[in-house]
Coordinates of C-alpha atoms and ligand atoms in Angstrom, one line a residue:
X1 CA 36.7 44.3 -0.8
X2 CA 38.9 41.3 0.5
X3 CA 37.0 39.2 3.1
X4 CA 37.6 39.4 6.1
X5 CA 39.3 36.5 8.1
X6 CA 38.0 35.0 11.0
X7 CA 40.7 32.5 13.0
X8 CA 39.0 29.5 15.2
X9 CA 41.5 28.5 17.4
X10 CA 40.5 25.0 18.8
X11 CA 41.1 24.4 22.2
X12 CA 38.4 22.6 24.1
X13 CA 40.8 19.3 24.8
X14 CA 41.4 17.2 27.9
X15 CA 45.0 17.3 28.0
X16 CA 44.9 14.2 30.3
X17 CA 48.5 13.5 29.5
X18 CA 50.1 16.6 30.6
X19 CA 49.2 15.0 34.0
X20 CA 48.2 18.4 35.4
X21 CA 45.5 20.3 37.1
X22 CA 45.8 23.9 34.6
X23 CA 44.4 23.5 31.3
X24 CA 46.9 22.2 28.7
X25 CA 46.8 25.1 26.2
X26 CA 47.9 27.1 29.5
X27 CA 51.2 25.6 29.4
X28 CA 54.0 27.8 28.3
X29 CA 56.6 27.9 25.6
X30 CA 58.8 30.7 26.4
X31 CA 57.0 31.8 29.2
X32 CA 54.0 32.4 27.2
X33 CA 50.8 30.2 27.2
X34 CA 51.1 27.8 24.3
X35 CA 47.2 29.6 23.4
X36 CA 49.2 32.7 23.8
X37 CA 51.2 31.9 20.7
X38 CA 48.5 31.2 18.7
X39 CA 46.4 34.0 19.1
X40 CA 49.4 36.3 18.1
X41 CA 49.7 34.1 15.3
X42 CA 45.9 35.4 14.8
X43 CA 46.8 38.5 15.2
X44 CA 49.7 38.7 13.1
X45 CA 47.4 37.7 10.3
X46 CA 45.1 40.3 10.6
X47 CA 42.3 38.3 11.9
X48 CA 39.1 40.0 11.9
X49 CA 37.9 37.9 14.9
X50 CA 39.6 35.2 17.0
X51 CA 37.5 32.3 17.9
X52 CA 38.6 30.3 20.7
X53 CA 36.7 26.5 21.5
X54 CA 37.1 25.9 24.8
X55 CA 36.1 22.9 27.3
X56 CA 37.6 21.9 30.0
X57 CA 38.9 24.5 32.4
X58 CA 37.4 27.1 30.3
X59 CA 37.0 29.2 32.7
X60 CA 40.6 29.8 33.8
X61 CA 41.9 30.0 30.1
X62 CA 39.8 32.8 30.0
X63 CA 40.7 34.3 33.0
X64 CA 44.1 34.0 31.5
X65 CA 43.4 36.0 28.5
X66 CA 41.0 38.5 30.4
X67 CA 42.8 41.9 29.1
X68 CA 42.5 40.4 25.3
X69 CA 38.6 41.6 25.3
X70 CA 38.1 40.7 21.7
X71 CA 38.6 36.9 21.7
X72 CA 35.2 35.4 21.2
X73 CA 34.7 32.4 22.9
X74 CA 32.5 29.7 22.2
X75 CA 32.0 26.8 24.7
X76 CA 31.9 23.1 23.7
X77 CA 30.8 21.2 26.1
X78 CA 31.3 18.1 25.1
X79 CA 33.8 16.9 22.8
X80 CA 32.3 15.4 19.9
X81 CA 34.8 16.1 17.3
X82 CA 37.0 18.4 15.8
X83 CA 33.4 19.1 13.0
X84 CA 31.7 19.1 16.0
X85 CA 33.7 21.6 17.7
X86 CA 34.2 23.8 14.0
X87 CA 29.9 23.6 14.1
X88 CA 30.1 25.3 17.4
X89 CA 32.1 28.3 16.4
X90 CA 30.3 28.7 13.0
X91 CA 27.1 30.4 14.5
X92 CA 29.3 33.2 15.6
X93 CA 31.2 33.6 12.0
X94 CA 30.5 36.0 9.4
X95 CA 29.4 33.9 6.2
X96 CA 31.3 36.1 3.8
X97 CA 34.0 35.4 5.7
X98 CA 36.9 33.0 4.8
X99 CA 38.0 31.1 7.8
X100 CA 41.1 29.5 8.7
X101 CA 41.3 26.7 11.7
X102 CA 44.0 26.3 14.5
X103 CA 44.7 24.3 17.3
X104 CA 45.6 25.7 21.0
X105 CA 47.8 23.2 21.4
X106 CA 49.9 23.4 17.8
X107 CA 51.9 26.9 19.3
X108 CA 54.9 27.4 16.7
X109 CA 53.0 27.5 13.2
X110 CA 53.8 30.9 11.9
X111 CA 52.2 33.5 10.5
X112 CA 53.7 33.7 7.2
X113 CA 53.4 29.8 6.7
X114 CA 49.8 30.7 6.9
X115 CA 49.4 33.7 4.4
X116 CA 49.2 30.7 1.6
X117 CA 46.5 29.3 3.2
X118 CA 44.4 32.1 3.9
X119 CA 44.8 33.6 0.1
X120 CA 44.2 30.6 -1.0
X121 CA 40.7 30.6 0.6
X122 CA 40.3 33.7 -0.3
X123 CA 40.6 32.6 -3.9
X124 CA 37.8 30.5 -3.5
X125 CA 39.6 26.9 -2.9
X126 CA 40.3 24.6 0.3
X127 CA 43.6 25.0 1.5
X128 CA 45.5 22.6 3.6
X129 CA 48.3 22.4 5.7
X130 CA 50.4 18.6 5.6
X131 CA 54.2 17.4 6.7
X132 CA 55.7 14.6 5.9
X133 CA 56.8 12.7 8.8
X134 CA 58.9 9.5 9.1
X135 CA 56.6 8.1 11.5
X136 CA 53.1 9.0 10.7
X137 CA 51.6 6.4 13.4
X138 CA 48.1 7.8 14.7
X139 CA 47.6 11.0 12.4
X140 CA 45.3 11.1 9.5
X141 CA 46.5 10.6 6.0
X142 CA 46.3 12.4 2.8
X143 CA 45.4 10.3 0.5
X144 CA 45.8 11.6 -3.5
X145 CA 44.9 10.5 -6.8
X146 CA 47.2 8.9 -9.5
X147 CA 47.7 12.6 -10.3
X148 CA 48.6 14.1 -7.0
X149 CA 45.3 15.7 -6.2
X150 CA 44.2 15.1 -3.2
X151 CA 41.1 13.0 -2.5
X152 CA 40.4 13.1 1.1
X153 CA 41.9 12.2 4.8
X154 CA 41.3 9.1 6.2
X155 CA 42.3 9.1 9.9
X156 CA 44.8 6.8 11.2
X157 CA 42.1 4.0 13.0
X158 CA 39.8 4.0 9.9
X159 CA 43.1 3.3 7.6
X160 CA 43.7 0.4 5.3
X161 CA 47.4 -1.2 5.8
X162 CA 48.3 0.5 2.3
X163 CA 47.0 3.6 3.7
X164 CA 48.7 3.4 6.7
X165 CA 52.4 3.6 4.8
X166 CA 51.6 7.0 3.6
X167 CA 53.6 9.7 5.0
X168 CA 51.8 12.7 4.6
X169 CA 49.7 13.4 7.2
X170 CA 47.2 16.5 8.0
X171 CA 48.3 18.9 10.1
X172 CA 44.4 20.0 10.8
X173 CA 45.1 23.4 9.8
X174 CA 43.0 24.4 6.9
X175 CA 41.8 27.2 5.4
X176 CA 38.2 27.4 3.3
X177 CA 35.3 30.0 3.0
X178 CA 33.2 30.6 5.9
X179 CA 29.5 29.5 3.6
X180 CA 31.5 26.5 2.2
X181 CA 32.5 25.2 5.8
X182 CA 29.2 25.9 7.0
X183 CA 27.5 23.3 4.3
X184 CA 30.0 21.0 4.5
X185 CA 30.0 20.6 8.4
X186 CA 26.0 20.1 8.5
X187 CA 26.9 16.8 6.1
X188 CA 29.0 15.5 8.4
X189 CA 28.1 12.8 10.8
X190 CA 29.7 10.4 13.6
X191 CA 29.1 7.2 11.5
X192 CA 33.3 6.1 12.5
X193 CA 35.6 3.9 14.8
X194 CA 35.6 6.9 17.2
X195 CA 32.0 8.0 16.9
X196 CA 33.5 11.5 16.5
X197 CA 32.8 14.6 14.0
X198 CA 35.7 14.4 12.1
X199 CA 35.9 18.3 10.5
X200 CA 38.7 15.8 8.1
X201 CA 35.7 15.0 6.0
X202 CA 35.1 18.0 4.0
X203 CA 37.8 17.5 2.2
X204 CA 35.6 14.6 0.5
X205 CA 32.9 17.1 0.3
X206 CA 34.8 19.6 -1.3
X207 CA 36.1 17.3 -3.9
X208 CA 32.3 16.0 -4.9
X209 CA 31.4 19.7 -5.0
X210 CA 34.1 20.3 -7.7
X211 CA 35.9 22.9 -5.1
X212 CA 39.6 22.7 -5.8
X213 CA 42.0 21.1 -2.7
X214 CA 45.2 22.2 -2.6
X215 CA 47.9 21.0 -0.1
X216 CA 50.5 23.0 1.8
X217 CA 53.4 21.1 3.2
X218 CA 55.7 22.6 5.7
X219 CA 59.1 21.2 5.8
X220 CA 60.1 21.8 9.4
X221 CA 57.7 18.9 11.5
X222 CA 58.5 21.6 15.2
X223 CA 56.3 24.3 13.4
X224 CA 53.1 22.0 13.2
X225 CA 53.7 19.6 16.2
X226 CA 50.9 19.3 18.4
X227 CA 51.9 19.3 22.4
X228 CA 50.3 16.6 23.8
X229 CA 52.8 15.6 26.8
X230 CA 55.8 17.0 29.4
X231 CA 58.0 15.4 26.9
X232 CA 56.9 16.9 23.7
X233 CA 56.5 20.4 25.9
X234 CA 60.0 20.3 26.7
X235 CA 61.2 19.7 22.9
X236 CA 59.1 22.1 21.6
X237 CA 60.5 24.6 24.3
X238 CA 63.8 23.7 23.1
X239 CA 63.0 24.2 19.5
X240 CA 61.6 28.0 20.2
X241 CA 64.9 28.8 22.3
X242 CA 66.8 27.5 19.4
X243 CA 65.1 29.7 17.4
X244 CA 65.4 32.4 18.9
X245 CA 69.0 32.4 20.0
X246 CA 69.6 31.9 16.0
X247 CA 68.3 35.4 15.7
X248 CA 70.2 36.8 18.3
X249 CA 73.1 35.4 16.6
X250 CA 71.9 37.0 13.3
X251 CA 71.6 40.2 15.1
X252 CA 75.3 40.5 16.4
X253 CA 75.0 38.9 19.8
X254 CA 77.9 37.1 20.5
X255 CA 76.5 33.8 23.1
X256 CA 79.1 31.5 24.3
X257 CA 76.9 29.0 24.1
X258 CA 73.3 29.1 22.3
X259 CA 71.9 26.5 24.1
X260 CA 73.2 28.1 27.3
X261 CA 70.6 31.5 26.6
X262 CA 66.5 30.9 27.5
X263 CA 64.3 34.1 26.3
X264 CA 60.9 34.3 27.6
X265 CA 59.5 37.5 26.4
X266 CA 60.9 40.0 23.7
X267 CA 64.8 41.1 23.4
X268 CA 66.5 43.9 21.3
X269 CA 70.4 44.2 21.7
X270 CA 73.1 47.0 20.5
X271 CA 76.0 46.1 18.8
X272 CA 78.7 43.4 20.0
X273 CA 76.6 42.0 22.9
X274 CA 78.0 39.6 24.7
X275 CA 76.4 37.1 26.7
X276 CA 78.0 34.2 29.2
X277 CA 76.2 30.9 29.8
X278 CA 73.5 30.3 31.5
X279 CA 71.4 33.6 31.1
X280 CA 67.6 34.2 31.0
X281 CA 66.0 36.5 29.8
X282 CA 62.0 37.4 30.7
X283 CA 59.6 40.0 29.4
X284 CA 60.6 42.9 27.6
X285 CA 64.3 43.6 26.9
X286 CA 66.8 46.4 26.2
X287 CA 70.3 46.0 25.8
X288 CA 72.6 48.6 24.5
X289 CA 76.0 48.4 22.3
X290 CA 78.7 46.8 24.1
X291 CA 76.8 45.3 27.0
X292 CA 78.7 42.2 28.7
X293 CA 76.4 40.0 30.9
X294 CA 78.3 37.2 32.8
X295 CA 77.0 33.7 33.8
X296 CA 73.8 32.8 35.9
X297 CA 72.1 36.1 35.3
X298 CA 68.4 36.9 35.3
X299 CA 67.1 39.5 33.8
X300 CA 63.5 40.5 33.4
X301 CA 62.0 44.2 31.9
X302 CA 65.3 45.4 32.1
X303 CA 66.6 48.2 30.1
X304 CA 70.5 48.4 30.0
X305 CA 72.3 51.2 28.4
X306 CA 75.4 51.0 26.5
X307 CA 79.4 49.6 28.1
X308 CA 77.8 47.9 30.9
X309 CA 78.9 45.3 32.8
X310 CA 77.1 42.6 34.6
X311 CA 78.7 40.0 36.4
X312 CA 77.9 36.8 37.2
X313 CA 75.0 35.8 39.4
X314 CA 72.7 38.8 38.8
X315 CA 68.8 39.4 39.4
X316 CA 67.7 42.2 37.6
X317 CA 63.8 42.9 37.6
X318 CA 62.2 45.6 36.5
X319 CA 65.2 48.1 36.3
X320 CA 67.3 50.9 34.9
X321 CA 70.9 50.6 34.3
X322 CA 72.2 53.6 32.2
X323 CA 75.4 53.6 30.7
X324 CA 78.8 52.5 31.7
X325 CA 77.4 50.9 35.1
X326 CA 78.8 47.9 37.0
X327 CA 76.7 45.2 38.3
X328 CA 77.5 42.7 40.6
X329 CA 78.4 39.9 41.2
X330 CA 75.7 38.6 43.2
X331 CA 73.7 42.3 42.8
X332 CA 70.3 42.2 43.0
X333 CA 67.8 44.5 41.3
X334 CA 64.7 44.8 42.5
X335 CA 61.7 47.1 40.7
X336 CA 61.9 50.6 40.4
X337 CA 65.8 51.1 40.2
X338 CA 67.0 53.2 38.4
X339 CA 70.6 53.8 38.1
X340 CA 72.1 56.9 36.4
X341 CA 75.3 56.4 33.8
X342 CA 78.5 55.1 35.6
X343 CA 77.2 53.6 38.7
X344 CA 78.9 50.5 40.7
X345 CA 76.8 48.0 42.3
X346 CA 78.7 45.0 44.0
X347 CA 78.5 42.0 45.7
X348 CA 75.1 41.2 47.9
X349 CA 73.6 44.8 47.2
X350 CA 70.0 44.6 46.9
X351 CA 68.5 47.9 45.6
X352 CA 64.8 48.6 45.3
X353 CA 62.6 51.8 44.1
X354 CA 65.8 53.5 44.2
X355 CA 67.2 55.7 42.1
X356 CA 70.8 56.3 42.1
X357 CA 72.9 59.4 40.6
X358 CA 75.9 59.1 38.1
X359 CA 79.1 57.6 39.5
X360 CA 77.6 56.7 43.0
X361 CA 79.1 53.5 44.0
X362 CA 77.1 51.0 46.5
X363 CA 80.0 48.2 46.1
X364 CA 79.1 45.8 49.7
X365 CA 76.5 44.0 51.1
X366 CA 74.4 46.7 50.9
X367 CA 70.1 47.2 51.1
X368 CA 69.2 50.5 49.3
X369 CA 64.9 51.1 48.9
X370 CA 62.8 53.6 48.4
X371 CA 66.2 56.2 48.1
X372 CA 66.7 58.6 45.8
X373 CA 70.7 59.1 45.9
X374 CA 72.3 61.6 44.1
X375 CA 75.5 61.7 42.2
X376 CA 79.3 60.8 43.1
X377 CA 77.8 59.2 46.4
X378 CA 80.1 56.3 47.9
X379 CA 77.6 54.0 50.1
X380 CA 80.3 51.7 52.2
X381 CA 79.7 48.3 52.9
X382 CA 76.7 47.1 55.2
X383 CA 75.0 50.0 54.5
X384 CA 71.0 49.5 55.6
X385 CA 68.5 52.2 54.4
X386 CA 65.6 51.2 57.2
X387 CA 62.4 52.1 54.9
X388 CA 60.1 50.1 56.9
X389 CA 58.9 50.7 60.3
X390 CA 56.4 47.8 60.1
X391 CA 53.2 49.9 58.7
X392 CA 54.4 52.4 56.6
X393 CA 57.5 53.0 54.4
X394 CA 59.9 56.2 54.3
X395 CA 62.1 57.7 52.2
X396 CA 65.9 58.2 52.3
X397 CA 67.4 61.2 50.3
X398 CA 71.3 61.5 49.7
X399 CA 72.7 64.6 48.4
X400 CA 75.8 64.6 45.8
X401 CA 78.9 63.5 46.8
X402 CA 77.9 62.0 50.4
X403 CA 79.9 59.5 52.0
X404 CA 78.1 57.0 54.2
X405 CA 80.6 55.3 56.3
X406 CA 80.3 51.2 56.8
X407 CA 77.5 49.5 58.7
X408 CA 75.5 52.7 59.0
X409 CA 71.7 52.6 59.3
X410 CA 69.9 54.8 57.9
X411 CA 66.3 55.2 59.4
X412 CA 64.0 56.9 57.5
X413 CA 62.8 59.5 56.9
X414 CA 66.2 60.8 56.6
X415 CA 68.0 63.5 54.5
X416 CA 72.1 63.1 54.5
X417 CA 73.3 67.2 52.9
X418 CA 75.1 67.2 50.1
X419 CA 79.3 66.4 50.8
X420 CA 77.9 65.6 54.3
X421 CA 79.6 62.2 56.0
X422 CA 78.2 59.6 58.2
X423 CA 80.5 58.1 60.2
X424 CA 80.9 54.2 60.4
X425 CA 78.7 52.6 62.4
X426 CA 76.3 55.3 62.7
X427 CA 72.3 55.1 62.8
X428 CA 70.8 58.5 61.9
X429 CA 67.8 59.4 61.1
X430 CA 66.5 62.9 60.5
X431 CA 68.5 65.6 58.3
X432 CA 71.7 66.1 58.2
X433 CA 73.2 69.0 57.1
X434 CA 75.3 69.9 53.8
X435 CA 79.1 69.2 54.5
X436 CA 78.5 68.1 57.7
X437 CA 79.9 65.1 60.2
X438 CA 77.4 63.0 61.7
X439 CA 78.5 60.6 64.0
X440 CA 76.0 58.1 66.4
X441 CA 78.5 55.3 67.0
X442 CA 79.1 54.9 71.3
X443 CA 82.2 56.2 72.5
X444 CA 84.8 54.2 72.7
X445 CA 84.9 53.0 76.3
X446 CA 89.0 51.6 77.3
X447 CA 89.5 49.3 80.8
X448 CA 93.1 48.5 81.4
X449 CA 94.0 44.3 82.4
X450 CA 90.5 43.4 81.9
X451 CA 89.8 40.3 84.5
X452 CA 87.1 37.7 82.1
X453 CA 84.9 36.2 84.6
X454 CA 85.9 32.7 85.2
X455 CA 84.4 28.7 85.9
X456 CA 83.6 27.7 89.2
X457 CA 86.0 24.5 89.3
X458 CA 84.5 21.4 89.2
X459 CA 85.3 19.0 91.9
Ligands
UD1_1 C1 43.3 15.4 14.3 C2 42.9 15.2 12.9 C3 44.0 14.4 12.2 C4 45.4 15.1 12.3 C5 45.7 15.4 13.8 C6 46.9 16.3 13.9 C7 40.5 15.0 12.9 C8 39.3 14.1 12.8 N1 41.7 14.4 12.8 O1 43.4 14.1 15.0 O2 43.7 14.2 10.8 O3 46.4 14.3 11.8 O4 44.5 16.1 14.4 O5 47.2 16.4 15.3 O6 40.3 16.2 12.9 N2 39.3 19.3 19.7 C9 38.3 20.1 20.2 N3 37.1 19.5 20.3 C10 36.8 18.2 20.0 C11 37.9 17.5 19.5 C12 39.2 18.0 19.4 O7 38.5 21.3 20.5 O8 35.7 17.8 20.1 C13 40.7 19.9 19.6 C14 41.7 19.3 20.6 O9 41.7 20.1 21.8 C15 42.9 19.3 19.9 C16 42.5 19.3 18.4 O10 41.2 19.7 18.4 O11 43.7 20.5 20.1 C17 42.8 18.0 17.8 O12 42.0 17.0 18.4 P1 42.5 15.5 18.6 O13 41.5 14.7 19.3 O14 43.9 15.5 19.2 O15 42.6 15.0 17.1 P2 43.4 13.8 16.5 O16 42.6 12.6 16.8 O17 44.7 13.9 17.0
CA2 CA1 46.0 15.1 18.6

């Protein structure tokens, strides 16, 4: 049987630069915690068990992660080292295990850069991941033989000035077997400039023991970089967009500008998509064939059927737009709309926990919740369904082919008939009946030569 792979995730870092009071490895990348990443990474691996090293804050990183009930997680309470922090999480670890190391803070590495690594292990050797970097300043070298096999890492403090022009540098992922790791990490000691564990020193050990190193190298320096500040947050940020715009691209989408598009969450798109500037997507997204979104659009768990049209300036959360529909501009979707194939929805309509039938057309200035509205309805402009009575909420129903006059209220509970009208300017509230007028506005009231009231003059 293959062994079974165990992922540490370390994680138990300061952060001190990100200048912040939530843990660093709760920072996000594309709206997801940078630990968030990794432990899909885990995942995506097939990880038997997910190790995470926590310090500082550990408590709300785990709150974070609190529906994820298999992480293990294993405190380290003070931060001795990276060999310290590996001894920590060994206890907990399978020895026939083969274990690969990650860092909470390093969120881009990908799973199939990894799959070397772990077989590697699994074949009985030490497997490391290194990049070449123009300006290695501060990160431990690899240092190799006259042959190319590497020797060991020195870290960047304990390096000689001939050391210090190498340009490979360790990563600190690594892969090994969980019984090696365990030996090796009770060798090590703090006898350094830093008085740290360095876990960098089994690579020593493993070459005395006669257990064969071998070095990975990524080529692209974004997949291994570690976030240690706002700054390098905001590249990496930039990088993941980058990438996942490319893929958008590769899928069909037409974006007017790539760098213009900002998905945070997951997105599947139809055929000849095409998406303005200045669009964000957030959570889980559908988009069908031929779906046009316009500029300065949000759009968050929103599924969109095929031939629609948003315009600019749209907020769409949590909502249902079937086929053929018109949004916007300036439309706001609130949770729990859903609107049936063909539907209009203007300028300054704000619909929520509504659902609207084909064709119906709410095109002005317009507040539609907790409705259920049938089909062929035309809502006029200023239309207010008055669900709230300050304690409870109430429901509006609209039977097909309604027409609700301008500036009507409609307090619910209310039931408007099928074909029935509301006249401008009405407030109803009640039922009213199939095919029928109802009409609240005042009577018109007419005085002839109308005298204003006048100023007393000023003397
Ligand atoms: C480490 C490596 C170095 C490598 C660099 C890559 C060692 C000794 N050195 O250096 O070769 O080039 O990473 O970025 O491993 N951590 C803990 N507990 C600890 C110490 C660290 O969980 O006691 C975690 C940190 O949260 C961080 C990671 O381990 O995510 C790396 O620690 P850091 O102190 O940044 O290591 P470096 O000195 O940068
Ligand atoms: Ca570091």
């Amino acid at each position: 049987m293959m062994q079974q792979l165990s992922v540490v995730i370390l994680a138990a870092g300061k952060g001190k630069r990100m200048v912040s009071d939530s843990p660093k490895v709760l920072h996000q990348i594309g709206g997801k915690p940078l630990l968030g990443h990794v432990l899909r990474t885990a995942r995506c691996l097939d990880a038997a068990k997910r190790l995470v090293v926590y310090g500082h804050g550990g408590e709300a990183v785990k709150a974070a992660f609190a529906s994820e009930t298999d992480i293990v997680w294993v405190e380290q309470a003070q931060q001795l080292g990276t060999g310290h922090a590996i001894a920590q999480a060994l206890p907990a670890i399978d020895p026939s295990d083969v274990v690969l190391v990650l860092y909470g803070d390093v969120p881009l590495i990908r799973a199939e850069t990894l799959q070397p690594l772990v077989a590697d292990a699994r074949a009985g050797r030490l497997a490391l991941l290194t990049v070449e970097l123009i300006n290695p300043s501060g990160y431990g070298r690899i240092v190799r033989d006259e042959r190319g096999r590497v020797l060991r890492i020195v870290e960047h403090k304990e390096a000689t000035p001939i050391e210090r022009n190498l340009r490979e540098i360790n990563t600190g992922i690594l892969a090994v077997s969980a019984d090696k790791l365990r030996g090796w990490v009770s060798e090590l000691d703090n006898d350094n400039s830093q008085g740290e564990y360095y876990l960098t020193d089994i690579i020593e050990l493993a070459v005395r023991d006669g257990v064969p190193v071998e070095a990975f190298t990524v080529t692209e320096p974004a997949e291994v970089q570690g976030i240690n500040d706002r700054q390098q947050l905001a590249e990496l940020e930039r990088f993941y967009q980058a990438r996942q715009t490319e893929k958008l691209l590769i899928d069909g989408v037409t974006l007017l500008d790539p760098a213009r598009v900002d998905i945070r969450g997951t997105i599947s798109t139809g055929k000849d998509v095409v998406i303005d500037v200045n669009v964000i997507f957030e959570g889980n997204i559908r988009l069908g064939n031929r779906v046009r979104i316009g500029p300065f659009c949000l759009l968050r768990d929103a599924v969109i059927g095929d031939d629609v049209e948003i315009q600019s300036h749209c907020w769409i959360d949590s909502a249902e737009v079937g086929n053929g529909a018109h949004i916007g501009p300036f439309a706001r979707l609130r949770p729990e709309s859903r609107l049936a194939p063909g539907v209009h929805i203007g300028n300054f309509v704000e619909t929520k926990k509504a659902t609207i039938g084909p064709g119906s057309k709410v095109n002005h200035l317009t507040y539609i919740g907790d409705a259920e509205i049938g089909a062929s309805v035309n809502i006029g402009a200023g239309t207010i369904t008055c669900n709230y009575d300050g304690a409870n909420k109430h429901k509006t129903v609209i039977g097909d082919g309604a027409f609700i006059g301008s500036n009507s209220s409609l307090v619910a509970p209310v039931q408007i008939g099928q074909g029935a009208t509301v006249g401008a300017g009405s407030a109803v509230s009640g039922t009213v009946p199939d095919h029928g007028l109802c009409l609240t506005r005042a009577p018109r009231k007419d005085v002839a030569n109308w005298e204003r009231p006048t100023k007393p003059a000023k003397n």
